[in-house]
């Protein structure tokens, strides 16, 4: 019996970048800070999701999860004006064990709230300037955040593999 030859499929998936294009809400500086911060978090044993919708309806810049189930949120600030204009970061604390701000070395540490961690970053890496105080979240919140994290990660991978099959499910 002759083996059936499958026609070559014209797949647009071959042309899809492994990293989704920026959604244009973030400045180039913010994207660079996010990249360097994600590298730091990976070195600490965390995986990250950017722009994760929270149960409160807000969207966190970076959410990090490690194998122990710890959840950290990192709010990215690209300028003094960005920090001054942002009043929503207080709401993130209810969804994480530790809350950080990440920013470039051009910004002074003194302008950030003292009860948060500080990460200084650029596009190539980051370092933790100040550890964030721990405030353990409730088990139900941890489960909810972990499920959101997993669902967002899986959906983003599925979009890369089958973009046409997920056209109706953009976040």
PDB file of N, CA and C in Angstrom, residues 55-144:
ATOM      1  N   UNK A  55      -9.323  40.324  38.828  1.00  0.00           N
ATOM      2  CA  UNK A  55     -10.747  40.211  39.181  1.00  0.00           C
ATOM      3  C   UNK A  55     -11.420  41.563  39.420  1.00  0.00           C
ATOM      4  N   UNK A  56     -10.638  42.566  39.803  1.00  0.00           N
ATOM      5  CA  UNK A  56     -11.186  43.898  40.066  1.00  0.00           C
ATOM      6  C   UNK A  56     -11.528  44.661  38.789  1.00  0.00           C
ATOM      7  N   UNK A  57     -11.124  44.112  37.643  1.00  0.00           N
ATOM      8  CA  UNK A  57     -11.339  44.808  36.387  1.00  0.00           C
ATOM      9  C   UNK A  57     -10.115  45.586  35.930  1.00  0.00           C
ATOM     10  N   UNK A  58      -9.145  45.763  36.809  1.00  0.00           N
ATOM     11  CA  UNK A  58      -7.891  46.426  36.444  1.00  0.00           C
ATOM     12  C   UNK A  58      -7.026  45.453  35.643  1.00  0.00           C
ATOM     13  N   UNK A  59      -5.945  45.953  35.100  1.00  0.00           N
ATOM     14  CA  UNK A  59      -5.026  45.132  34.322  1.00  0.00           C
ATOM     15  C   UNK A  59      -3.626  45.372  34.873  1.00  0.00           C
ATOM     16  N   UNK A  60      -2.980  44.317  35.361  1.00  0.00           N
ATOM     17  CA  UNK A  60      -1.638  44.438  35.933  1.00  0.00           C
ATOM     18  C   UNK A  60      -0.587  44.390  34.832  1.00  0.00           C
ATOM     19  N   UNK A  61       0.442  45.222  34.964  1.00  0.00           N
ATOM     20  CA  UNK A  61       1.508  45.252  33.965  1.00  0.00           C
ATOM     21  C   UNK A  61       2.216  43.909  33.866  1.00  0.00           C
ATOM     22  N   UNK A  62       2.694  43.382  34.987  1.00  0.00           N
ATOM     23  CA  UNK A  62       3.319  42.052  35.034  1.00  0.00           C
ATOM     24  C   UNK A  62       2.797  41.306  36.250  1.00  0.00           C
ATOM     25  N   UNK A  63       2.435  40.065  36.038  1.00  0.00           N
ATOM     26  CA  UNK A  63       2.082  39.176  37.147  1.00  0.00           C
ATOM     27  C   UNK A  63       3.037  37.998  37.069  1.00  0.00           C
ATOM     28  N   UNK A  64       3.661  37.671  38.187  1.00  0.00           N
ATOM     29  CA  UNK A  64       4.649  36.601  38.233  1.00  0.00           C
ATOM     30  C   UNK A  64       4.181  35.508  39.197  1.00  0.00           C
ATOM     31  N   UNK A  65       4.444  34.268  38.814  1.00  0.00           N
ATOM     32  CA  UNK A  65       4.025  33.097  39.593  1.00  0.00           C
ATOM     33  C   UNK A  65       5.206  32.141  39.686  1.00  0.00           C
ATOM     34  N   UNK A  66       5.458  31.610  40.887  1.00  0.00           N
ATOM     35  CA  UNK A  66       6.528  30.613  41.011  1.00  0.00           C
ATOM     36  C   UNK A  66       5.935  29.252  41.378  1.00  0.00           C
ATOM     37  N   UNK A  67       6.806  28.253  41.488  1.00  0.00           N
ATOM     38  CA  UNK A  67       6.325  26.884  41.733  1.00  0.00           C
ATOM     39  C   UNK A  67       5.702  26.706  43.116  1.00  0.00           C
ATOM     40  N   UNK A  68       5.965  27.598  44.033  1.00  0.00           N
ATOM     41  CA  UNK A  68       5.330  27.534  45.359  1.00  0.00           C
ATOM     42  C   UNK A  68       3.966  28.208  45.361  1.00  0.00           C
ATOM     43  N   UNK A  69       3.596  28.801  44.221  1.00  0.00           N
ATOM     44  CA  UNK A  69       2.301  29.460  44.118  1.00  0.00           C
ATOM     45  C   UNK A  69       2.311  30.906  44.572  1.00  0.00           C
ATOM     46  N   UNK A  70       3.498  31.459  44.830  1.00  0.00           N
ATOM     47  CA  UNK A  70       3.586  32.870  45.203  1.00  0.00           C
ATOM     48  C   UNK A  70       3.250  33.735  43.994  1.00  0.00           C
ATOM     49  N   UNK A  71       2.550  34.816  44.245  1.00  0.00           N
ATOM     50  CA  UNK A  71       2.143  35.721  43.180  1.00  0.00           C
ATOM     51  C   UNK A  71       2.672  37.111  43.487  1.00  0.00           C
ATOM     52  N   UNK A  72       3.424  37.650  42.542  1.00  0.00           N
ATOM     53  CA  UNK A  72       3.943  38.999  42.642  1.00  0.00           C
ATOM     54  C   UNK A  72       3.354  39.823  41.506  1.00  0.00           C
ATOM     55  N   UNK A  73       3.041  41.067  41.778  1.00  0.00           N
ATOM     56  CA  UNK A  73       2.611  41.996  40.733  1.00  0.00           C
ATOM     57  C   UNK A  73       3.646  43.107  40.646  1.00  0.00           C
ATOM     58  N   UNK A  74       4.003  43.445  39.404  1.00  0.00           N
ATOM     59  CA  UNK A  74       4.953  44.520  39.151  1.00  0.00           C
ATOM     60  C   UNK A  74       4.252  45.593  38.324  1.00  0.00           C
ATOM     61  N   UNK A  75       4.216  46.787  38.860  1.00  0.00           N
ATOM     62  CA  UNK A  75       3.659  47.944  38.166  1.00  0.00           C
ATOM     63  C   UNK A  75       4.832  48.690  37.533  1.00  0.00           C
ATOM     64  N   UNK A  76       4.765  48.921  36.240  1.00  0.00           N
ATOM     65  CA  UNK A  76       5.856  49.555  35.502  1.00  0.00           C
ATOM     66  C   UNK A  76       5.591  51.050  35.387  1.00  0.00           C
ATOM     67  N   UNK A  77       6.605  51.813  35.702  1.00  0.00           N
ATOM     68  CA  UNK A  77       6.511  53.273  35.602  1.00  0.00           C
ATOM     69  C   UNK A  77       7.662  53.785  34.755  1.00  0.00           C
ATOM     70  N   UNK A  78       7.315  54.503  33.687  1.00  0.00           N
ATOM     71  CA  UNK A  78       8.333  54.982  32.756  1.00  0.00           C
ATOM     72  C   UNK A  78       8.717  56.443  32.992  1.00  0.00           C
ATOM     73  N   UNK A  79       7.991  57.131  33.880  1.00  0.00           N
ATOM     74  CA  UNK A  79       8.306  58.532  34.157  1.00  0.00           C
ATOM     75  C   UNK A  79       7.674  58.956  35.479  1.00  0.00           C
ATOM     76  N   UNK A  80       8.107  60.103  35.972  1.00  0.00           N
ATOM     77  CA  UNK A  80       7.512  60.672  37.185  1.00  0.00           C
ATOM     78  C   UNK A  80       6.037  60.970  36.930  1.00  0.00           C
ATOM     79  N   UNK A  81       5.737  61.495  35.751  1.00  0.00           N
ATOM     80  CA  UNK A  81       4.346  61.818  35.403  1.00  0.00           C
ATOM     81  C   UNK A  81       3.471  60.565  35.396  1.00  0.00           C
ATOM     82  N   UNK A  82       4.031  59.464  34.912  1.00  0.00           N
ATOM     83  CA  UNK A  82       3.312  58.185  34.884  1.00  0.00           C
ATOM     84  C   UNK A  82       2.925  57.763  36.304  1.00  0.00           C
ATOM     85  N   UNK A  83       3.837  57.913  37.245  1.00  0.00           N
ATOM     86  CA  UNK A  83       3.549  57.567  38.640  1.00  0.00           C
ATOM     87  C   UNK A  83       2.515  58.513  39.239  1.00  0.00           C
ATOM     88  N   UNK A  84       2.666  59.787  39.011  1.00  0.00           N
ATOM     89  CA  UNK A  84       1.733  60.772  39.578  1.00  0.00           C
ATOM     90  C   UNK A  84       0.317  60.603  39.045  1.00  0.00           C
ATOM     91  N   UNK A  85       0.195  60.203  37.787  1.00  0.00           N
ATOM     92  CA  UNK A  85      -1.124  60.047  37.163  1.00  0.00           C
ATOM     93  C   UNK A  85      -1.822  58.753  37.567  1.00  0.00           C
ATOM     94  N   UNK A  86      -1.072  57.831  38.147  1.00  0.00           N
ATOM     95  CA  UNK A  86      -1.620  56.507  38.460  1.00  0.00           C
ATOM     96  C   UNK A  86      -2.123  56.442  39.899  1.00  0.00           C
ATOM     97  N   UNK A  87      -3.413  56.256  40.044  1.00  0.00           N
ATOM     98  CA  UNK A  87      -4.001  56.081  41.375  1.00  0.00           C
ATOM     99  C   UNK A  87      -4.565  54.685  41.575  1.00  0.00           C
ATOM    100  N   UNK A  88      -4.416  53.821  40.584  1.00  0.00           N
ATOM    101  CA  UNK A  88      -5.030  52.500  40.641  1.00  0.00           C
ATOM    102  C   UNK A  88      -4.127  51.423  41.247  1.00  0.00           C
ATOM    103  N   UNK A  89      -2.845  51.681  41.403  1.00  0.00           N
ATOM    104  CA  UNK A  89      -1.927  50.650  41.851  1.00  0.00           C
ATOM    105  C   UNK A  89      -2.265  50.107  43.242  1.00  0.00           C
ATOM    106  N   UNK A  90      -2.928  50.906  44.065  1.00  0.00           N
ATOM    107  CA  UNK A  90      -3.306  50.449  45.415  1.00  0.00           C
ATOM    108  C   UNK A  90      -4.192  49.195  45.343  1.00  0.00           C
ATOM    109  N   UNK A  91      -5.005  49.101  44.311  1.00  0.00           N
ATOM    110  CA  UNK A  91      -5.930  47.977  44.156  1.00  0.00           C
ATOM    111  C   UNK A  91      -5.214  46.664  43.839  1.00  0.00           C
ATOM    112  N   UNK A  92      -3.986  46.725  43.340  1.00  0.00           N
ATOM    113  CA  UNK A  92      -3.264  45.509  42.964  1.00  0.00           C
ATOM    114  C   UNK A  92      -2.856  44.683  44.176  1.00  0.00           C
ATOM    115  N   UNK A  93      -2.648  45.339  45.286  1.00  0.00           N
ATOM    116  CA  UNK A  93      -2.159  44.640  46.481  1.00  0.00           C
ATOM    117  C   UNK A  93      -3.085  43.495  46.911  1.00  0.00           C
ATOM    118  N   UNK A  94      -4.369  43.622  46.675  1.00  0.00           N
ATOM    119  CA  UNK A  94      -5.325  42.580  47.066  1.00  0.00           C
ATOM    120  C   UNK A  94      -5.190  41.308  46.236  1.00  0.00           C
ATOM    121  N   UNK A  95      -4.384  41.363  45.157  1.00  0.00           N
ATOM    122  CA  UNK A  95      -4.273  40.230  44.241  1.00  0.00           C
ATOM    123  C   UNK A  95      -2.876  39.617  44.202  1.00  0.00           C
ATOM    124  N   UNK A  96      -2.014  39.993  45.152  1.00  0.00           N
ATOM    125  CA  UNK A  96      -0.644  39.466  45.119  1.00  0.00           C
ATOM    126  C   UNK A  96      -0.061  39.351  46.529  1.00  0.00           C
ATOM    127  N   UNK A  97       1.006  38.555  46.620  1.00  0.00           N
ATOM    128  CA  UNK A  97       1.735  38.409  47.881  1.00  0.00           C
ATOM    129  C   UNK A  97       2.767  39.515  48.079  1.00  0.00           C
ATOM    130  N   UNK A  98       3.255  40.060  46.971  1.00  0.00           N
ATOM    131  CA  UNK A  98       4.217  41.160  47.015  1.00  0.00           C
ATOM    132  C   UNK A  98       3.941  42.086  45.841  1.00  0.00           C
ATOM    133  N   UNK A  99       4.082  43.390  46.090  1.00  0.00           N
ATOM    134  CA  UNK A  99       3.840  44.397  45.065  1.00  0.00           C
ATOM    135  C   UNK A  99       5.118  45.206  44.829  1.00  0.00           C
ATOM    136  N   UNK A 100       5.494  45.325  43.565  1.00  0.00           N
ATOM    137  CA  UNK A 100       6.712  46.031  43.172  1.00  0.00           C
ATOM    138  C   UNK A 100       6.409  47.138  42.172  1.00  0.00           C
ATOM    139  N   UNK A 101       7.305  48.103  42.115  1.00  0.00           N
ATOM    140  CA  UNK A 101       7.360  49.057  41.022  1.00  0.00           C
ATOM    141  C   UNK A 101       8.665  48.787  40.279  1.00  0.00           C
ATOM    142  N   UNK A 102       8.601  48.805  38.949  1.00  0.00           N
ATOM    143  CA  UNK A 102       9.805  48.688  38.127  1.00  0.00           C
ATOM    144  C   UNK A 102       9.926  49.957  37.305  1.00  0.00           C
ATOM    145  N   UNK A 103      11.160  50.448  37.194  1.00  0.00           N
ATOM    146  CA  UNK A 103      11.397  51.733  36.532  1.00  0.00           C
ATOM    147  C   UNK A 103      12.850  51.804  36.099  1.00  0.00           C
ATOM    148  N   UNK A 104      13.190  52.830  35.313  1.00  0.00           N
ATOM    149  CA  UNK A 104      14.569  52.996  34.861  1.00  0.00           C
ATOM    150  C   UNK A 104      15.401  53.685  35.936  1.00  0.00           C
ATOM    151  N   UNK A 105      16.694  53.608  35.754  1.00  0.00           N
ATOM    152  CA  UNK A 105      17.609  54.234  36.722  1.00  0.00           C
ATOM    153  C   UNK A 105      17.512  55.756  36.708  1.00  0.00           C
ATOM    154  N   UNK A 106      16.803  56.310  35.734  1.00  0.00           N
ATOM    155  CA  UNK A 106      16.641  57.765  35.666  1.00  0.00           C
ATOM    156  C   UNK A 106      15.677  58.305  36.717  1.00  0.00           C
ATOM    157  N   UNK A 107      14.863  57.439  37.287  1.00  0.00           N
ATOM    158  CA  UNK A 107      13.884  57.885  38.287  1.00  0.00           C
ATOM    159  C   UNK A 107      14.435  57.663  39.692  1.00  0.00           C
ATOM    160  N   UNK A 108      14.184  58.600  40.599  1.00  0.00           N
ATOM    161  CA  UNK A 108      14.668  58.425  41.977  1.00  0.00           C
ATOM    162  C   UNK A 108      13.780  57.448  42.757  1.00  0.00           C
ATOM    163  N   UNK A 109      14.393  56.615  43.548  1.00  0.00           N
ATOM    164  CA  UNK A 109      13.646  55.634  44.361  1.00  0.00           C
ATOM    165  C   UNK A 109      12.708  56.317  45.354  1.00  0.00           C
ATOM    166  N   UNK A 110      13.068  57.499  45.801  1.00  0.00           N
ATOM    167  CA  UNK A 110      12.320  58.194  46.851  1.00  0.00           C
ATOM    168  C   UNK A 110      10.887  58.560  46.450  1.00  0.00           C
ATOM    169  N   UNK A 111      10.589  58.592  45.168  1.00  0.00           N
ATOM    170  CA  UNK A 111       9.236  58.986  44.747  1.00  0.00           C
ATOM    171  C   UNK A 111       8.226  57.845  44.851  1.00  0.00           C
ATOM    172  N   UNK A 112       8.706  56.627  45.080  1.00  0.00           N
ATOM    173  CA  UNK A 112       7.812  55.465  45.122  1.00  0.00           C
ATOM    174  C   UNK A 112       7.363  55.165  46.551  1.00  0.00           C
ATOM    175  N   UNK A 113       6.182  54.573  46.715  1.00  0.00           N
ATOM    176  CA  UNK A 113       5.684  54.251  48.053  1.00  0.00           C
ATOM    177  C   UNK A 113       6.659  53.337  48.804  1.00  0.00           C
ATOM    178  N   UNK A 114       6.821  53.603  50.093  1.00  0.00           N
ATOM    179  CA  UNK A 114       7.790  52.847  50.884  1.00  0.00           C
ATOM    180  C   UNK A 114       7.358  51.421  51.190  1.00  0.00           C
ATOM    181  N   UNK A 115       6.085  51.119  51.073  1.00  0.00           N
ATOM    182  CA  UNK A 115       5.617  49.767  51.396  1.00  0.00           C
ATOM    183  C   UNK A 115       5.514  48.879  50.155  1.00  0.00           C
ATOM    184  N   UNK A 116       6.327  49.196  49.117  1.00  0.00           N
ATOM    185  CA  UNK A 116       6.397  48.378  47.908  1.00  0.00           C
ATOM    186  C   UNK A 116       7.853  48.066  47.612  1.00  0.00           C
ATOM    187  N   UNK A 117       8.082  47.026  46.820  1.00  0.00           N
ATOM    188  CA  UNK A 117       9.427  46.709  46.372  1.00  0.00           C
ATOM    189  C   UNK A 117       9.791  47.560  45.175  1.00  0.00           C
ATOM    190  N   UNK A 118      11.089  47.699  44.945  1.00  0.00           N
ATOM    191  CA  UNK A 118      11.574  48.523  43.841  1.00  0.00           C
ATOM    192  C   UNK A 118      12.532  47.717  42.966  1.00  0.00           C
ATOM    193  N   UNK A 119      12.294  47.773  41.655  1.00  0.00           N
ATOM    194  CA  UNK A 119      13.128  47.094  40.680  1.00  0.00           C
ATOM    195  C   UNK A 119      13.599  48.130  39.665  1.00  0.00           C
ATOM    196  N   UNK A 120      14.899  48.206  39.476  1.00  0.00           N
ATOM    197  CA  UNK A 120      15.463  49.107  38.474  1.00  0.00           C
ATOM    198  C   UNK A 120      15.802  48.249  37.260  1.00  0.00           C
ATOM    199  N   UNK A 121      15.286  48.657  36.084  1.00  0.00           N
ATOM    200  CA  UNK A 121      15.388  47.801  34.906  1.00  0.00           C
ATOM    201  C   UNK A 121      15.680  48.578  33.636  1.00  0.00           C
ATOM    202  N   UNK A 122      16.225  47.860  32.674  1.00  0.00           N
ATOM    203  CA  UNK A 122      16.304  48.329  31.296  1.00  0.00           C
ATOM    204  C   UNK A 122      15.957  47.124  30.417  1.00  0.00           C
ATOM    205  N   UNK A 123      16.147  47.225  29.130  1.00  0.00           N
ATOM    206  CA  UNK A 123      15.727  46.162  28.217  1.00  0.00           C
ATOM    207  C   UNK A 123      16.525  44.877  28.380  1.00  0.00           C
ATOM    208  N   UNK A 124      17.671  44.938  29.050  1.00  0.00           N
ATOM    209  CA  UNK A 124      18.555  43.788  29.110  1.00  0.00           C
ATOM    210  C   UNK A 124      18.566  43.068  30.448  1.00  0.00           C
ATOM    211  N   UNK A 125      18.019  43.685  31.460  1.00  0.00           N
ATOM    212  CA  UNK A 125      18.008  43.059  32.767  1.00  0.00           C
ATOM    213  C   UNK A 125      17.495  44.023  33.825  1.00  0.00           C
ATOM    214  N   UNK A 126      17.588  43.583  35.060  1.00  0.00           N
ATOM    215  CA  UNK A 126      17.090  44.394  36.174  1.00  0.00           C
ATOM    216  C   UNK A 126      17.752  43.940  37.455  1.00  0.00           C
ATOM    217  N   UNK A 127      17.638  44.765  38.460  1.00  0.00           N
ATOM    218  CA  UNK A 127      18.055  44.334  39.794  1.00  0.00           C
ATOM    219  C   UNK A 127      17.046  44.851  40.815  1.00  0.00           C
ATOM    220  N   UNK A 128      16.901  44.075  41.863  1.00  0.00           N
ATOM    221  CA  UNK A 128      15.964  44.429  42.915  1.00  0.00           C
ATOM    222  C   UNK A 128      16.644  45.417  43.848  1.00  0.00           C
ATOM    223  N   UNK A 129      16.183  46.633  43.818  1.00  0.00           N
ATOM    224  CA  UNK A 129      16.728  47.689  44.670  1.00  0.00           C
ATOM    225  C   UNK A 129      16.226  47.539  46.097  1.00  0.00           C
ATOM    226  N   UNK A 130      14.979  47.127  46.233  1.00  0.00           N
ATOM    227  CA  UNK A 130      14.353  47.020  47.549  1.00  0.00           C
ATOM    228  C   UNK A 130      13.318  45.892  47.501  1.00  0.00           C
ATOM    229  N   UNK A 131      13.429  44.955  48.392  1.00  0.00           N
ATOM    230  CA  UNK A 131      12.479  43.830  48.472  1.00  0.00           C
ATOM    231  C   UNK A 131      11.111  44.341  48.919  1.00  0.00           C
ATOM    232  N   UNK A 132      10.069  43.767  48.366  1.00  0.00           N
ATOM    233  CA  UNK A 132       8.706  44.150  48.752  1.00  0.00           C
ATOM    234  C   UNK A 132       8.302  43.412  50.012  1.00  0.00           C
ATOM    235  N   UNK A 133       7.578  44.077  50.908  1.00  0.00           N
ATOM    236  CA  UNK A 133       7.064  43.368  52.081  1.00  0.00           C
ATOM    237  C   UNK A 133       6.039  42.326  51.646  1.00  0.00           C
ATOM    238  N   UNK A 134       6.019  41.227  52.370  1.00  0.00           N
ATOM    239  CA  UNK A 134       5.075  40.155  52.053  1.00  0.00           C
ATOM    240  C   UNK A 134       3.746  40.391  52.761  1.00  0.00           C
ATOM    241  N   UNK A 135       2.687  40.172  52.043  1.00  0.00           N
ATOM    242  CA  UNK A 135       1.337  40.224  52.611  1.00  0.00           C
ATOM    243  C   UNK A 135       0.544  39.125  51.904  1.00  0.00           C
ATOM    244  N   UNK A 136       0.544  37.948  52.512  1.00  0.00           N
ATOM    245  CA  UNK A 136      -0.065  36.757  51.902  1.00  0.00           C
ATOM    246  C   UNK A 136      -1.527  37.003  51.564  1.00  0.00           C
ATOM    247  N   UNK A 137      -1.911  36.598  50.359  1.00  0.00           N
ATOM    248  CA  UNK A 137      -3.306  36.727  49.948  1.00  0.00           C
ATOM    249  C   UNK A 137      -4.086  35.493  50.395  1.00  0.00           C
ATOM    250  N   UNK A 138      -5.384  35.618  50.461  1.00  0.00           N
ATOM    251  CA  UNK A 138      -6.256  34.519  50.876  1.00  0.00           C
ATOM    252  C   UNK A 138      -6.184  33.385  49.861  1.00  0.00           C
ATOM    253  N   UNK A 139      -6.430  32.173  50.324  1.00  0.00           N
ATOM    254  CA  UNK A 139      -6.367  30.987  49.458  1.00  0.00           C
ATOM    255  C   UNK A 139      -7.307  31.104  48.259  1.00  0.00           C
ATOM    256  N   UNK A 140      -8.502  31.622  48.469  1.00  0.00           N
ATOM    257  CA  UNK A 140      -9.462  31.747  47.365  1.00  0.00           C
ATOM    258  C   UNK A 140      -8.951  32.738  46.305  1.00  0.00           C
ATOM    259  N   UNK A 141      -8.325  33.819  46.757  1.00  0.00           N
ATOM    260  CA  UNK A 141      -7.765  34.798  45.825  1.00  0.00           C
ATOM    261  C   UNK A 141      -6.585  34.189  45.078  1.00  0.00           C
ATOM    262  N   UNK A 142      -5.755  33.425  45.785  1.00  0.00           N
ATOM    263  CA  UNK A 142      -4.605  32.769  45.152  1.00  0.00           C
ATOM    264  C   UNK A 142      -5.085  31.819  44.050  1.00  0.00           C
ATOM    265  N   UNK A 143      -6.123  31.046  44.355  1.00  0.00           N
ATOM    266  CA  UNK A 143      -6.650  30.122  43.351  1.00  0.00           C
ATOM    267  C   UNK A 143      -7.189  30.889  42.151  1.00  0.00           C
ATOM    268  N   UNK A 144      -7.944  31.929  42.402  1.00  0.00           N
ATOM    269  CA  UNK A 144      -8.520  32.730  41.327  1.00  0.00           C
ATOM    270  C   UNK A 144      -7.421  33.340  40.450  1.00  0.00           C
TER     271      UNK A 144
END
